[in-house]
Coordinates of N, CA, C and O in Angstrom, one line a residue:
M132 N -14.3 20.4 20.6 CA -13.7 19.1 21.1 C -14.2 18.3 20.4 O -13.6 17.0 20.2
K133 N -15.7 18.0 20.2 CA -16.2 17.0 19.3 C -15.6 16.6 18.2 O -15.6 15.7 17.7
I134 N -15.2 17.8 17.3 CA -14.6 17.6 16.1 C -13.2 17.2 16.3 O -12.5 16.4 15.4
L135 N -12.5 17.8 17.0 CA -10.9 17.6 17.5 C -10.6 16.1 17.7 O -9.7 15.4 17.0
I136 N -11.5 15.4 18.6 CA -11.3 14.0 18.9 C -11.2 13.1 17.6 O -10.7 12.5 17.4
P137 N -12.3 13.1 16.8 CA -12.1 12.4 15.6 C -11.1 12.6 14.5 O -10.7 11.7 14.0
A138 N -10.9 14.0 14.5 CA -9.6 14.3 13.6 C -8.5 13.7 14.3 O -7.6 13.4 13.5
L139 N -8.1 13.9 15.7 CA -7.0 13.3 16.0 C -7.0 11.7 15.8 O -5.9 11.0 15.8
S140 N -8.4 11.1 16.0 CA -8.3 9.5 15.9 C -8.1 9.4 14.4 O -7.4 7.9 14.2
V141 N -8.3 10.1 13.3 CA -7.8 9.6 12.2 C -6.3 9.8 11.7 O -5.9 8.9 11.1
V142 N -5.9 10.7 12.0 CA -4.4 11.0 12.4 C -3.6 9.7 13.2 O -2.9 9.1 12.1
F143 N -4.1 9.4 14.3 CA -3.4 8.2 14.9 C -3.9 7.0 14.2 O -2.7 6.3 14.1
L144 N -4.6 6.7 13.8 CA -5.2 5.4 13.3 C -4.4 5.5 11.7 O -3.9 4.3 11.4
S145 N -4.2 6.6 11.0 CA -3.5 6.2 9.7 C -2.1 6.3 9.9 O -1.1 5.6 9.3
S146 N -1.6 6.7 11.1 CA -0.2 6.6 11.4 C -0.1 5.2 11.8 O 1.4 4.5 11.6
A147 N -0.7 4.7 12.8 CA -0.6 3.6 13.1 C -0.7 2.5 12.2 O 0.4 1.4 12.0
A148 N -1.6 2.5 11.2 CA -1.6 1.8 10.0 C 0.0 1.8 9.1 O 0.5 0.5 8.7
F149 N 0.2 2.9 8.9 CA 1.6 3.2 8.2 C 2.7 2.4 9.0 O 3.3 1.6 8.4
A150 N 3.0 2.7 10.4 CA 4.0 2.0 11.0 C 3.8 0.7 11.1 O 5.0 0.1 11.0
A151 N 2.8 0.2 10.9 CA 2.7 -1.3 11.2 C 3.1 -2.2 9.8 O 3.4 -3.3 10.0
D152 N 3.0 -1.7 8.6 CA 3.4 -2.1 7.6 C 5.0 -2.1 7.0 O 5.6 -1.0 7.6
T153 N 5.3 -3.2 6.8 CA 6.9 -3.3 7.0 C 7.6 -2.9 5.6 O 8.7 -3.1 5.2
G154 N 6.8 -2.4 4.7 CA 7.3 -1.9 3.2 C 8.2 -1.0 3.3 O 9.1 -0.3 2.2
S155 N 8.1 0.0 4.4 CA 9.1 1.4 4.4 C 9.7 1.6 5.9 O 8.6 1.3 6.8
S156 N 10.7 1.9 6.2 CA 10.8 2.5 7.4 C 10.8 3.9 7.8 O 10.9 4.4 8.9
T157 N 10.2 4.7 7.0 CA 9.8 6.0 7.2 C 8.5 6.1 8.1 O 7.7 5.2 7.8
N158 N 8.1 7.1 8.4 CA 6.9 7.6 9.5 C 6.1 7.9 8.4 O 6.0 8.3 7.2
A159 N 4.7 8.0 8.8 CA 3.8 8.3 7.9 C 3.4 10.0 8.0 O 4.2 10.5 9.1
P160 N 3.2 10.7 6.6 CA 3.4 12.0 6.7 C 2.1 12.6 7.3 O 1.1 11.6 7.7
P161 N 2.0 13.7 7.9 CA 0.9 14.4 8.5 C -0.3 14.2 7.8 O -0.2 14.2 6.6
E162 N -1.5 14.3 8.1 CA -2.5 14.0 7.5 C -2.9 15.3 6.9 O -2.9 16.3 7.5
C163 N -3.1 15.5 5.4 CA -3.5 16.8 4.8 C -5.2 16.9 4.2 O -5.6 15.9 4.1
P164 N -5.6 17.9 4.0 CA -6.8 18.4 3.3 C -7.2 17.5 2.1 O -5.9 17.3 1.5
K165 N -7.9 17.0 1.7 CA -8.3 16.4 0.2 C -7.8 17.3 -0.7 O -8.0 18.5 -0.5
G166 N -7.1 16.6 -1.6 CA -6.5 17.8 -2.4 C -4.8 18.1 -2.1 O -4.8 18.7 -3.1
Q167 N -4.6 17.8 -1.2 CA -3.2 18.5 -0.7 C -2.4 16.9 -0.3 O -2.9 16.0 0.1
V168 N -1.0 17.2 -0.4 CA 0.0 16.5 0.0 C 0.8 17.0 0.9 O 0.8 18.2 0.8
W169 N 1.5 16.3 1.7 CA 2.6 16.7 2.5 C 3.7 17.0 2.1 O 4.5 15.9 1.1
D170 N 4.5 18.2 1.8 CA 5.8 18.5 1.3 C 6.8 18.4 2.3 O 6.8 19.4 3.0
S171 N 7.8 17.3 2.4 CA 8.6 17.3 3.7 C 9.7 18.7 3.6 O 10.4 19.0 4.6
S172 N 10.0 19.0 2.3 CA 10.8 20.1 2.2 C 10.4 21.4 2.9 O 11.0 21.9 3.4
Q173 N 8.9 21.7 2.5 CA 8.4 22.8 2.8 C 7.8 22.7 4.1 O 7.3 23.7 5.2
K174 N 7.8 21.4 4.9 CA 7.3 21.2 6.1 C 5.5 21.6 6.2 O 5.2 22.1 7.4
K175 N 5.1 21.4 5.3 CA 3.4 21.7 5.0 C 2.5 21.3 3.9 O 3.3 20.5 3.1
C176 N 1.3 20.9 4.2 CA 0.5 20.3 3.1 C 0.4 21.4 1.8 O 0.3 22.7 2.2
V177 N 0.5 20.8 0.8 CA 0.6 21.8 -0.4 C -0.4 21.1 -1.5 O -0.8 20.0 -1.4
E178 N -0.7 21.7 -2.4 CA -1.6 21.6 -3.5 C -1.0 20.1 -4.3 O 0.4 20.1 -4.4
K179 N -1.4 19.1 -4.6 CA -1.0 18.0 -5.3 C 0.0 18.3 -6.5 O 1.0 17.6 -6.6
K180 N -0.3 19.1 -7.2 CA 0.5 19.4 -8.5 C 1.5 20.5 -8.4 O 1.9 21.2 -9.4
S181 N 2.1 20.6 -7.1 CA 3.0 21.7 -6.9 C 4.5 21.4 -6.7 O 5.3 22.0 -6.1
G182 N 4.8 20.4 -7.7 CA 6.1 19.8 -7.4 C 6.6 18.9 -6.3 O 7.7 19.2 -5.9
V183 N 5.9 18.5 -5.4 CA 6.0 17.6 -4.7 C 7.1 16.5 -4.8 O 6.8 16.0 -6.2
S184 N 7.9 16.2 -4.1 CA 8.8 15.1 -4.5 C 8.1 13.9 -4.8 O 7.1 13.7 -3.8
D185 N 8.6 12.7 -5.7 CA 8.3 11.3 -5.7 C 8.1 11.0 -4.4 O 7.3 9.9 -3.7
K186 N 9.2 11.0 -3.6 CA 9.2 10.5 -2.1 C 8.1 10.9 -1.2 O 7.3 9.8 -0.5
D187 N 7.6 11.9 -1.2 CA 6.6 12.4 -0.3 C 5.4 12.2 -0.9 O 4.6 11.7 -0.2
L188 N 4.9 11.8 -2.4 CA 3.9 11.4 -3.1 C 3.7 9.9 -2.5 O 2.5 9.8 -2.3
I189 N 4.6 9.3 -2.9 CA 4.6 7.6 -2.1 C 4.4 7.4 -1.0 O 3.4 6.8 -0.8
A190 N 4.8 8.4 -0.1 CA 4.7 8.3 1.3 C 3.1 8.7 1.8 O 2.3 7.8 2.7
T191 N 2.7 9.5 1.2 CA 1.4 10.0 1.0 C 0.4 9.4 0.7 O -0.7 9.0 1.1
G192 N 0.6 8.5 -0.8 CA -0.6 7.6 -1.4 C -0.6 6.4 -0.5 O -1.5 5.7 -0.2
R193 N 0.5 6.0 -0.2 CA 0.6 4.6 0.9 C -0.2 4.8 2.2 O -0.9 4.0 2.5
A194 N 0.2 6.0 2.6 CA -0.5 6.2 3.9 C -2.1 6.5 3.5 O -2.8 5.7 4.3
L195 N -2.4 7.0 2.6 CA -4.0 6.8 2.3 C -4.5 5.6 1.8 O -5.5 5.3 2.4
A196 N -3.7 4.7 1.2 CA -3.8 3.3 0.9 C -4.1 2.6 2.1 O -5.0 1.9 2.3
K197 N -3.3 2.8 3.3 CA -3.6 1.8 4.2 C -4.4 2.6 5.0 O -5.1 1.8 6.0
S198 N -4.7 3.9 4.9 CA -5.9 4.3 5.7 C -7.7 3.9 5.1 O -8.5 4.6 5.2
E199 N -7.4 3.3 4.1 CA -8.6 2.4 3.4 C -9.5 4.0 2.3 O -10.3 3.7 1.9
R200 N -8.4 4.9 1.7 CA -8.8 5.9 1.1 C -8.3 5.6 -0.5 O -7.5 6.4 -0.9
Y201 N -8.6 4.4 -0.9 CA -7.8 4.0 -1.8 C -8.0 4.8 -3.4 O -7.0 4.9 -3.9
Y202 N -8.9 5.6 -3.5 CA -9.1 6.4 -4.9 C -8.4 7.8 -4.4 O -7.8 8.2 -5.8
E203 N -8.4 8.3 -3.4 CA -7.5 9.3 -3.2 C -5.9 9.0 -3.2 O -4.8 9.5 -3.8
A204 N -5.6 7.5 -3.0 CA -4.4 6.9 -2.7 C -3.9 6.9 -4.4 O -2.8 7.0 -4.8
L205 N -4.8 6.6 -5.0 CA -4.6 6.3 -6.5 C -4.3 7.5 -7.4 O -3.4 7.8 -8.3
E206 N -5.0 8.5 -6.9 CA -5.0 9.9 -7.4 C -3.4 10.5 -7.2 O -2.7 11.0 -8.2
V207 N -3.0 10.3 -5.8 CA -1.8 11.0 -5.5 C -0.5 9.9 -6.1 O 0.2 10.6 -6.7
L208 N -0.6 8.5 -6.1 CA 0.3 7.9 -6.6 C 0.3 8.3 -8.3 O 1.5 7.6 -8.9
G209 N -0.8 8.4 -8.6 CA -0.8 8.9 -10.3 C 0.1 10.0 -10.7 O 0.8 10.1 -11.9
L210 N 0.7 10.6 -9.6 CA 1.1 12.0 -9.9 C 2.9 11.8 -9.5 O 3.6 12.5 -10.2
V211 N 3.3 10.6 -9.4 CA 4.5 10.2 -9.0 C 5.3 9.9 -10.6 O 4.7 9.1 -11.4
Q212 N 6.4 10.7 -11.0 CA 7.2 10.7 -12.1 C 8.1 9.1 -12.0 O 7.7 8.5 -13.3
N213 N 8.7 8.7 -11.2 CA 9.5 7.6 -11.4 C 8.8 6.6 -10.4 O 9.2 6.6 -9.2
K214 N 7.9 5.8 -10.7 CA 7.4 4.7 -10.0 C 8.1 3.7 -9.6 O 8.6 2.8 -10.2
D215 N 8.7 3.4 -8.4 CA 9.3 2.6 -7.7 C 8.6 1.4 -7.4 O 7.3 1.6 -7.5
P216 N 9.3 0.4 -6.8 CA 8.3 -0.9 -6.4 C 7.5 -0.4 -5.1 O 6.3 -1.0 -5.5
V217 N 7.7 0.5 -4.5 CA 6.4 1.1 -3.7 C 5.7 1.5 -4.0 O 4.5 1.1 -3.8
A218 N 5.6 2.4 -4.7 CA 4.7 3.1 -5.4 C 3.7 2.1 -6.6 O 2.4 2.2 -6.4
L219 N 4.3 1.3 -7.1 CA 3.8 0.2 -7.8 C 2.9 -0.8 -7.0 O 1.7 -1.2 -7.4
T220 N 3.6 -1.0 -5.8 CA 2.9 -2.1 -5.1 C 1.3 -1.3 -4.4 O 0.4 -1.8 -4.3
Y221 N 1.7 0.0 -3.8 CA 0.5 0.5 -3.4 C -0.4 1.0 -4.3 O -1.8 1.2 -4.1
I222 N -0.1 1.1 -5.7 CA -1.1 1.4 -6.9 C -2.2 0.0 -6.7 O -3.3 0.2 -6.9
G223 N -1.4 -0.9 -7.0 CA -1.9 -2.2 -7.0 C -2.8 -2.8 -5.7 O -4.1 -3.0 -6.0
Y224 N -2.1 -2.2 -4.5 CA -3.2 -2.4 -3.5 C -4.4 -1.6 -3.3 O -5.5 -2.3 -2.9
S225 N -4.2 -0.3 -3.7 CA -5.5 0.6 -3.8 C -6.4 -0.1 -4.8 O -7.8 0.0 -4.7
L226 N -5.8 -0.3 -6.0 CA -6.7 -1.2 -7.0 C -7.4 -2.4 -6.6 O -8.7 -2.5 -6.6
R227 N -6.7 -3.1 -5.9 CA -7.2 -4.4 -5.4 C -8.3 -4.2 -4.4 O -9.4 -4.7 -4.3
K228 N -8.1 -3.4 -3.5 CA -9.1 -3.1 -2.4 C -10.1 -2.5 -2.9 O -11.2 -2.4 -2.4
S229 N -9.9 -1.8 -4.0 CA -11.4 -0.9 -4.6 C -12.2 -1.8 -5.6 O -13.0 -1.3 -6.4
G230 N -11.7 -3.4 -6.0 CA -12.1 -4.1 -6.4 C -11.8 -4.3 -7.8 O -12.4 -5.1 -8.7
Q231 N -10.8 -4.1 -8.4 CA -10.0 -4.2 -9.5 C -8.7 -5.1 -9.5 O -7.7 -4.8 -9.8
T232 N -9.2 -6.2 -9.1 CA -8.1 -7.3 -8.7 C -7.3 -7.6 -10.0 O -5.7 -7.7 -9.7
E233 N -7.8 -7.7 -11.3 CA -7.0 -8.2 -12.3 C -5.9 -7.0 -12.7 O -4.6 -7.2 -13.0
E234 N -6.4 -5.8 -12.6 CA -5.5 -4.5 -13.0 C -4.3 -4.3 -11.8 O -3.4 -4.4 -12.1
A235 N -4.7 -4.9 -10.6 CA -3.7 -4.6 -9.5 C -2.7 -5.9 -9.6 O -1.4 -5.4 -9.2
I236 N -3.0 -7.0 -10.2 CA -2.1 -7.9 -10.4 C -1.0 -7.5 -11.3 O 0.2 -7.5 -11.1
G237 N -1.5 -6.6 -12.2 CA -0.5 -6.2 -13.3 C 0.5 -4.9 -12.5 O 1.7 -5.5 -13.1
F238 N 0.2 -4.5 -11.7 CA 0.9 -3.3 -11.0 C 2.0 -4.4 -10.1 O 3.3 -4.0 -10.1
Y239 N 1.3 -5.4 -9.5 CA 2.2 -6.1 -8.5 C 3.4 -6.9 -9.5 O 4.7 -6.8 -8.8
H240 N 2.9 -7.3 -10.6 CA 4.1 -7.9 -11.3 C 5.1 -6.8 -11.8 O 6.4 -7.2 -11.7
Q241 N 4.8 -5.3 -12.0 CA 5.5 -4.8 -12.5 C 6.5 -4.2 -11.2 O 7.8 -4.1 -11.4
A242 N 6.0 -4.4 -10.0 CA 7.0 -4.2 -8.7 C 8.0 -5.2 -8.7 O 9.0 -5.1 -8.1
L243 N 7.4 -6.5 -8.9 CA 8.0 -7.5 -8.7 C 9.4 -7.7 -9.7 O 10.3 -8.3 -9.2
A244 N 9.1 -6.9 -10.8 CA 10.3 -7.1 -11.8 C 11.5 -6.4 -11.5 O 12.5 -6.5 -12.0
I245 N 11.0 -5.3 -10.6 CA 12.2 -4.5 -9.8 C 12.7 -5.1 -8.8 O 13.9 -5.1 -8.7
D246 N 11.7 -5.6 -8.1 CA 12.4 -6.1 -6.8 C 11.7 -7.4 -6.2 O 10.4 -7.3 -5.6
P247 N 12.1 -8.7 -6.7 CA 11.5 -9.9 -6.8 C 11.2 -10.1 -5.5 O 10.6 -11.3 -5.1
S248 N 12.4 -9.6 -4.5 CA 12.0 -10.2 -3.1 C 11.4 -9.3 -2.1 O 11.6 -9.4 -0.8
N249 N 10.3 -8.6 -2.5 CA 9.5 -7.8 -1.6 C 8.5 -8.7 -1.1 O 7.6 -9.0 -1.9
A250 N 8.5 -8.8 0.2 CA 7.3 -9.7 0.8 C 6.2 -9.1 0.9 O 5.3 -9.9 0.6
D251 N 6.3 -8.0 0.8 CA 4.6 -7.1 0.9 C 4.1 -7.5 -0.1 O 2.9 -7.5 -0.5
T252 N 4.8 -7.1 -1.6 CA 4.3 -7.0 -2.7 C 3.8 -8.6 -3.1 O 2.7 -8.8 -3.5
R253 N 4.6 -9.6 -2.6 CA 4.1 -11.1 -2.8 C 2.9 -11.2 -2.1 O 2.2 -12.0 -2.7
E254 N 2.8 -10.9 -0.8 CA 1.7 -11.1 0.1 C 0.6 -10.6 -0.7 O -0.7 -11.4 -1.0
Y255 N 0.4 -9.2 -1.3 CA -0.5 -8.6 -1.6 C -1.2 -9.2 -3.1 O -2.2 -9.3 -3.3
L256 N 0.1 -9.8 -3.9 CA -0.1 -10.6 -5.2 C -0.8 -11.8 -4.7 O -1.9 -12.0 -5.2
G257 N -0.3 -12.2 -3.9 CA -1.0 -13.5 -3.3 C -2.6 -13.5 -2.9 O -3.4 -14.3 -3.2
E258 N -2.9 -12.2 -2.4 CA -4.2 -12.0 -1.6 C -5.3 -11.7 -3.2 O -6.0 -11.9 -2.9
G259 N -4.4 -10.9 -4.0 CA -5.2 -10.8 -5.4 C -5.4 -12.1 -6.1 O -6.8 -12.5 -6.3
Y260 N -4.6 -13.1 -5.8 CA -4.9 -14.5 -6.3 C -5.9 -15.1 -5.7 O -6.9 -15.9 -6.2
V261 N -5.9 -15.0 -4.4 CA -6.9 -15.4 -3.7 C -8.3 -15.0 -4.1 O -9.2 -15.8 -4.3
A262 N -8.3 -13.7 -4.3 CA -9.4 -13.0 -4.6 C -10.0 -13.5 -5.8 O -11.3 -13.4 -6.4
S263 N -9.3 -13.7 -6.7 CA -9.4 -14.3 -8.1 C -9.8 -15.9 -8.5 O -10.0 -16.3 -9.4
G264 N -9.4 -16.7 -7.1 CA -9.8 -17.9 -7.1 C -8.7 -18.9 -7.6 O -8.7 -19.9 -7.9
K265 N -7.4 -17.9 -7.6 CA -6.3 -18.8 -8.3 C -5.3 -19.2 -7.1 O -4.4 -18.6 -6.9
L266 N -6.0 -20.2 -6.4 CA -5.2 -20.8 -5.0 C -3.8 -21.3 -5.6 O -2.7 -21.1 -4.7
D267 N -3.6 -21.9 -6.7 CA -2.2 -22.4 -6.8 C -1.4 -21.4 -6.9 O -0.3 -21.5 -6.7
L268 N -1.8 -20.1 -7.6 CA -1.0 -19.0 -7.8 C -0.4 -18.6 -6.4 O 0.7 -18.0 -6.2
A269 N -1.5 -18.2 -5.6 CA -1.6 -17.7 -4.2 C -0.6 -18.6 -3.4 O 0.2 -18.4 -2.7
K270 N -0.7 -20.0 -3.6 CA 0.1 -20.9 -2.9 C 1.8 -20.9 -3.3 O 2.8 -21.0 -2.4
A271 N 1.9 -20.7 -4.4 CA 3.0 -20.1 -5.2 C 3.9 -19.1 -4.4 O 4.8 -19.0 -4.2
E272 N 3.0 -18.0 -4.4 CA 3.6 -16.6 -3.7 C 4.0 -16.9 -2.5 O 4.9 -16.4 -1.8
L273 N 2.9 -17.8 -1.8 CA 3.3 -18.2 -0.2 C 4.6 -18.9 -0.2 O 5.3 -18.4 0.9
K274 N 4.8 -19.8 -0.9 CA 6.1 -20.4 -0.9 C 7.4 -19.2 -1.0 O 8.5 -19.3 -0.6
K275 N 7.2 -18.5 -2.0 CA 8.4 -17.4 -2.1 C 8.5 -16.5 -0.9 O 9.5 -16.1 -0.6
I276 N 7.5 -16.2 -0.3 CA 7.6 -15.4 0.5 C 8.2 -16.3 1.7 O 9.0 -15.5 2.5
G277 N 7.9 -17.7 2.0 CA 8.9 -18.2 2.9 C 10.1 -18.4 2.9 O 11.0 -18.7 3.6
E278 N 10.7 -18.5 1.5 CA 12.0 -18.5 1.1 C 12.6 -16.9 1.6 O 14.0 -17.0 1.5
I279 N 11.8 -16.1 1.3 CA 12.4 -14.7 1.5 C 12.4 -14.2 2.9 O 13.5 -14.1 3.7
C280 N 11.4 -14.4 3.8 CA 11.6 -14.2 5.4 C 11.2 -15.1 6.3 O 11.1 -14.9 7.4
G281 N 11.0 -16.7 5.6 CA 10.6 -17.5 6.7 C 9.1 -17.7 6.8 O 8.3 -16.9 6.6
T282 N 8.7 -18.8 7.5 CA 7.2 -18.9 7.8 C 6.7 -18.3 8.8 O 5.5 -18.4 9.2
K283 N 7.5 -17.6 9.6 CA 7.2 -16.9 11.1 C 6.8 -15.3 10.7 O 6.5 -14.6 11.3
C284 N 7.2 -14.8 9.5 CA 6.9 -13.6 9.2 C 5.6 -13.0 8.9 O 4.9 -13.9 8.7
E285 N 5.3 -11.8 9.0 CA 3.9 -11.5 9.2 C 3.3 -11.4 7.7 O 2.1 -11.9 7.7
Q286 N 4.0 -11.4 6.7 CA 3.2 -11.6 5.0 C 3.2 -13.1 5.1 O 2.1 -13.3 4.3
Y287 N 3.7 -13.7 5.5 CA 3.5 -15.3 5.5 C 2.2 -15.6 6.3 O 1.5 -16.3 5.4
A288 N 2.1 -15.1 7.2 CA 1.1 -15.5 8.3 C -0.3 -15.0 7.5 O -1.3 -15.6 7.7
L289 N -0.2 -13.6 7.1 CA -1.2 -13.1 6.7 C -1.9 -14.0 5.2 O -3.1 -14.0 4.8
L290 N -0.9 -14.2 4.3 CA -1.2 -14.8 3.0 C -1.7 -16.5 3.3 O -2.7 -16.4 3.0
E291 N -1.1 -16.9 4.3 CA -1.6 -18.4 4.5 C -2.7 -18.2 5.2 O -3.8 -19.2 4.9
S292 N -3.4 -17.2 6.1 CA -4.6 -17.0 6.5 C -5.6 -16.8 5.2 O -6.6 -17.5 5.5
A293 N -5.3 -16.0 4.5 CA -6.2 -15.6 3.3 C -6.4 -16.8 2.4 O -7.7 -17.1 2.2
I294 N -5.4 -17.8 2.4 CA -5.7 -19.2 1.6 C -6.3 -20.1 2.5 O -7.4 -20.7 1.9
A295 N -6.2 -20.1 4.0 CA -6.9 -21.0 4.3 C -8.5 -20.6 4.7 O -9.5 -21.6 4.5
S296 N -8.6 -19.3 4.6 CA -9.9 -18.9 4.8 C -11.0 -19.5 3.3 O -11.8 -19.5 3.2
A297 N -10.1 -19.2 2.1 CA -10.6 -19.1 0.9 C -10.9 -20.9 0.4 O -11.8 -21.2 0.2
V298 N -10.0 -21.9 1.4 CA -10.3 -23.0 1.1 C -11.5 -23.7 2.1 O -12.1 -24.6 1.5
N299 N -11.6 -23.0 3.1 CA -12.7 -23.3 4.2 C -13.9 -22.9 3.8 O -14.5 -21.9 3.1

């Protein structure tokens, strides 16, 4: 029982973090052991290199990133064959959160070249600029987010707060 409760907490927390992000409308895949990913067609965890679809790899990588398992997320997202804006965004997110901000910014730019109106990517890019001390560029991203989803959306509020914290 002592083992079961923490394990269930991890699954619940990673699912909650996944659901709270607005980058996708899908649910979080079930938690798999390290070295495995969820295969929705087989409805089970499988070895990472076993022909898992890009969609499942992206969902797993995204859930790992949002669960602060950045290196595992990068490993899984690296297996994606056709990197879409979500995959590129979460590669950037994982890089930034693991301290590789400049490299992360490059992935955010790649994602935005495909989908320039992705407010999540713009928020993360702005946070990368804040971390790099480039507040003018962060403010430009804030303005673009405002144009995309208004000043009341979550992405605007989060980036606005990051900028305000850096200024103070």
